[in-house]
Amino acid sequence: DLDISNLDNVEKRLDTIFRYKTKYKAITIDEILSRLATLNAELQAIDNQDKNRAALELELKKEKESLKKIAATLTQLRQDAAQKLSQEIIKEMAFLKFESCQFDIQIQTDFERPNLLGCDTIAFYVSTNAGSKPKLLSDVASGGELSRMMLAIRSVFAEQLLQSTAIFDEIDAGVGGLTAIKIGEKLQALSQKSQLF
């Protein structure tokens, strides 16, 4: 017996299957069903997006707090080390005849903008004349002075910079007498641990 309504339903079903095969570039019913599962999963992810976002924001907040604590510890260690390091660099610079030198390590902290090295921006400030206010090292020193200051800094870090290479450009410019002797002594001592040009 031919059931016209049943035949019509089957034809509609086959037409639907054909359209889905064309739309999703599928060959079999299983591929269409697999695509349906994928689309359902994507739809569920979209529906859960607000919940997921809230969870991720909470996790991000916890991680930021943890990062701030670690960064604060690092900042404190840097501030403690900066005091000691400044004194050691001043001592080395006095040896190189920067006798009224001031050397200051300034640390600025921004906990809202951390990077791979923490939350600190570190700058070296120096004054080579008595009574003058320390200024940013890169703004103050001439080529020869900068080389002498670098020699003082590298002398402080000599043990940590073993087997390294250093270039001291114009280190002898404008110096003579006792200053030249002191520079020579410091270069000779440093050359035992590093390669110097």
Short mmCIF file of C-alpha atoms in Angstrom, two decimals:
data_model
loop_
_atom_site.label_atom_id
_atom_site.label_comp_id
_atom_site.label_asym_id
_atom_site.label_seq_id
_atom_site.Cartn_x
_atom_site.Cartn_y
_atom_site.Cartn_z
CA ASP A 1 0.00 0.00 0.00
CA LEU A 2 1.32 3.39 -0.96
CA ASP A 3 1.06 5.98 1.83
CA ILE A 4 1.32 9.40 0.15
CA SER A 5 1.94 11.31 3.41
CA ASN A 6 4.70 8.90 4.41
CA LEU A 7 6.29 9.22 0.97
CA ASP A 8 6.13 13.00 1.28
CA ASN A 9 7.86 12.88 4.71
CA VAL A 10 10.61 10.60 3.36
CA GLU A 11 11.21 12.91 0.40
CA LYS A 12 11.40 15.94 2.73
CA ARG A 13 13.85 14.06 4.95
CA LEU A 14 16.04 13.09 1.98
CA ASP A 15 15.94 16.68 0.75
CA THR A 16 17.04 17.91 4.19
CA ILE A 17 19.90 15.37 4.29
CA PHE A 18 21.00 16.41 0.80
CA ARG A 19 21.01 20.12 1.77
CA TYR A 20 23.13 19.37 4.89
CA LYS A 21 25.54 17.26 2.86
CA THR A 22 25.96 20.14 0.44
CA LYS A 23 26.18 22.83 3.14
CA TYR A 24 28.72 21.02 5.34
CA LYS A 25 30.57 19.23 2.53
CA ALA A 26 29.70 15.88 4.09
CA ILE A 27 29.44 12.51 2.34
CA THR A 28 27.78 10.39 5.02
CA ILE A 29 25.12 10.82 7.69
CA ASP A 30 27.80 10.18 10.34
CA GLU A 31 29.77 13.20 9.08
CA ILE A 32 26.64 15.35 9.32
CA LEU A 33 26.01 14.12 12.89
CA SER A 34 29.66 14.79 13.80
CA ARG A 35 29.29 18.34 12.50
CA LEU A 36 26.09 18.70 14.55
CA ALA A 37 27.97 17.64 17.71
CA THR A 38 30.72 20.19 16.96
CA LEU A 39 28.20 22.99 16.43
CA ASN A 40 26.36 22.06 19.65
CA ALA A 41 29.64 22.18 21.58
CA GLU A 42 30.45 25.62 20.11
CA LEU A 43 26.95 26.86 20.98
CA GLN A 44 27.32 25.58 24.55
CA ALA A 45 30.71 27.32 24.85
CA ILE A 46 29.10 30.58 23.73
CA ASP A 47 26.27 30.08 26.24
CA ASN A 48 28.84 29.44 29.00
CA GLN A 49 31.08 32.32 27.95
CA ASP A 50 29.97 34.65 30.75
CA LYS A 51 30.52 31.96 33.36
CA ASN A 52 33.92 31.08 31.88
CA ARG A 53 34.89 34.75 31.66
CA ALA A 54 34.05 35.30 35.32
CA ALA A 55 36.15 32.27 36.31
CA LEU A 56 39.08 33.45 34.17
CA GLU A 57 38.86 36.98 35.57
CA LEU A 58 38.93 35.60 39.11
CA GLU A 59 41.96 33.45 38.27
CA LEU A 60 43.67 36.45 36.64
CA LYS A 61 43.02 38.57 39.73
CA LYS A 62 44.59 35.90 41.97
CA GLU A 63 47.62 35.62 39.69
CA LYS A 64 48.05 39.42 39.67
CA GLU A 65 47.97 39.50 43.48
CA SER A 66 50.55 36.71 43.60
CA LEU A 67 52.71 38.58 41.07
CA LYS A 68 52.49 41.79 43.12
CA LYS A 69 53.69 39.97 46.26
CA ILE A 70 56.63 38.43 44.41
CA ALA A 71 57.42 41.77 42.73
CA ALA A 72 57.29 43.56 46.10
CA THR A 73 59.81 41.06 47.49
CA LEU A 74 62.03 41.57 44.44
CA THR A 75 61.77 45.36 44.80
CA GLN A 76 62.80 45.15 48.46
CA LEU A 77 65.79 42.95 47.58
CA ARG A 78 66.79 45.42 44.86
CA GLN A 79 66.51 48.39 47.22
CA ASP A 80 68.65 46.63 49.82
CA ALA A 81 71.24 45.69 47.18
CA ALA A 82 71.18 49.20 45.63
CA GLN A 83 72.45 50.80 48.85
CA LYS A 84 75.36 48.39 49.13
CA LEU A 85 76.13 48.50 45.41
CA SER A 86 76.17 52.32 45.38
CA GLN A 87 78.75 52.39 48.17
CA GLU A 88 80.95 49.82 46.41
CA ILE A 89 80.80 51.73 43.12
CA ILE A 90 81.62 55.03 44.90
CA LYS A 91 84.65 53.32 46.49
CA GLU A 92 85.87 52.05 43.10
CA MET A 93 85.28 55.45 41.50
CA ALA A 94 87.26 57.16 44.27
CA PHE A 95 90.12 54.76 43.48
CA LEU A 96 89.89 55.99 39.85
CA LYS A 97 90.19 59.59 41.11
CA PHE A 98 86.51 60.54 41.04
CA GLU A 99 87.11 61.68 44.58
CA SER A 100 83.96 63.72 45.21
CA CYS A 101 81.70 61.43 43.25
CA GLN A 102 78.11 60.63 44.22
CA PHE A 103 76.46 57.55 42.76
CA ASP A 104 72.81 56.83 43.38
CA ILE A 105 70.69 53.93 42.14
CA GLN A 106 67.06 54.99 41.90
CA ILE A 107 64.30 52.40 41.68
CA GLN A 108 60.83 53.35 40.52
CA THR A 109 58.10 50.76 40.96
CA ASP A 110 54.83 50.38 39.08
CA PHE A 111 52.93 47.30 40.25
CA GLU A 112 50.26 47.87 37.58
CA ARG A 113 52.71 47.26 34.72
CA PRO A 114 54.85 44.23 35.48
CA ASN A 115 57.17 42.64 32.95
CA LEU A 116 59.54 39.69 32.88
CA LEU A 117 61.99 41.52 35.15
CA GLY A 118 59.47 42.63 37.76
CA CYS A 119 57.80 45.99 38.33
CA ASP A 120 60.89 48.19 38.67
CA THR A 121 62.62 50.72 36.47
CA ILE A 122 66.21 51.22 37.59
CA ALA A 123 68.33 54.25 36.76
CA PHE A 124 71.86 55.27 37.71
CA TYR A 125 72.39 58.87 38.82
CA VAL A 126 75.85 60.35 39.21
CA SER A 127 77.60 63.56 40.16
CA THR A 128 81.34 63.88 39.65
CA ASN A 129 81.68 67.37 41.13
CA ALA A 130 81.31 68.27 44.79
CA GLY A 131 78.06 70.07 45.53
CA SER A 132 76.34 69.29 42.22
CA LYS A 133 73.11 67.34 42.24
CA PRO A 134 73.28 63.81 40.75
CA LYS A 135 71.88 63.52 37.23
CA LEU A 136 71.07 60.57 35.00
CA LEU A 137 74.36 58.84 34.10
CA SER A 138 73.72 58.92 30.36
CA ASP A 139 73.12 62.71 30.49
CA VAL A 140 76.19 63.63 32.54
CA ALA A 141 79.25 61.68 31.51
CA SER A 142 81.55 62.23 28.54
CA GLY A 143 82.91 59.23 26.64
CA GLY A 144 86.09 58.97 28.73
CA GLU A 145 84.24 59.53 32.04
CA LEU A 146 81.65 56.95 31.05
CA SER A 147 84.40 54.41 30.34
CA ARG A 148 86.02 55.11 33.73
CA MET A 149 82.66 54.72 35.47
CA MET A 150 82.06 51.50 33.56
CA LEU A 151 85.47 50.29 34.71
CA ALA A 152 84.44 51.00 38.32
CA ILE A 153 81.13 49.17 37.89
CA ARG A 154 82.74 46.18 36.17
CA SER A 155 85.34 46.04 38.94
CA VAL A 156 82.54 45.63 41.48
CA PHE A 157 81.05 42.81 39.40
CA ALA A 158 84.37 41.21 38.44
CA GLU A 159 83.56 37.82 39.99
CA GLN A 160 80.10 37.66 38.36
CA LEU A 161 81.46 38.64 34.93
CA LEU A 162 84.18 36.01 34.62
CA GLN A 163 85.18 35.18 31.03
CA SER A 164 83.30 38.21 29.69
CA THR A 165 84.59 40.84 27.29
CA ALA A 166 84.58 44.61 27.91
CA ILE A 167 85.37 47.53 25.60
CA PHE A 168 86.56 50.76 27.24
CA ASP A 169 86.41 53.45 24.58
CA GLU A 170 88.42 56.64 25.27
CA ILE A 171 89.17 55.52 28.84
CA ASP A 172 92.51 57.31 28.70
CA ALA A 173 91.13 60.51 27.12
CA GLY A 174 92.08 63.63 29.04
CA VAL A 175 93.76 61.84 31.95
CA GLY A 176 97.35 61.66 33.11
CA GLY A 177 99.49 61.40 36.19
CA LEU A 178 98.09 59.53 39.17
CA THR A 179 94.66 59.07 37.51
CA ALA A 180 96.25 57.31 34.52
CA ILE A 181 98.24 55.06 36.89
CA LYS A 182 95.09 54.14 38.85
CA ILE A 183 93.18 53.38 35.62
CA GLY A 184 96.08 51.19 34.47
CA GLU A 185 96.15 49.31 37.78
CA LYS A 186 92.40 48.69 37.67
CA LEU A 187 92.53 47.57 34.02
CA GLN A 188 95.40 45.22 34.81
CA ALA A 189 93.48 43.70 37.74
CA LEU A 190 90.30 43.32 35.71
CA SER A 191 92.20 41.78 32.77
CA GLN A 192 92.98 38.77 35.00
CA LYS A 193 89.26 37.87 34.95
CA SER A 194 87.89 39.38 31.71
CA GLN A 195 89.04 40.12 28.19
CA LEU A 196 89.47 43.87 27.73
CA PHE A 197 89.70 46.10 24.67
#
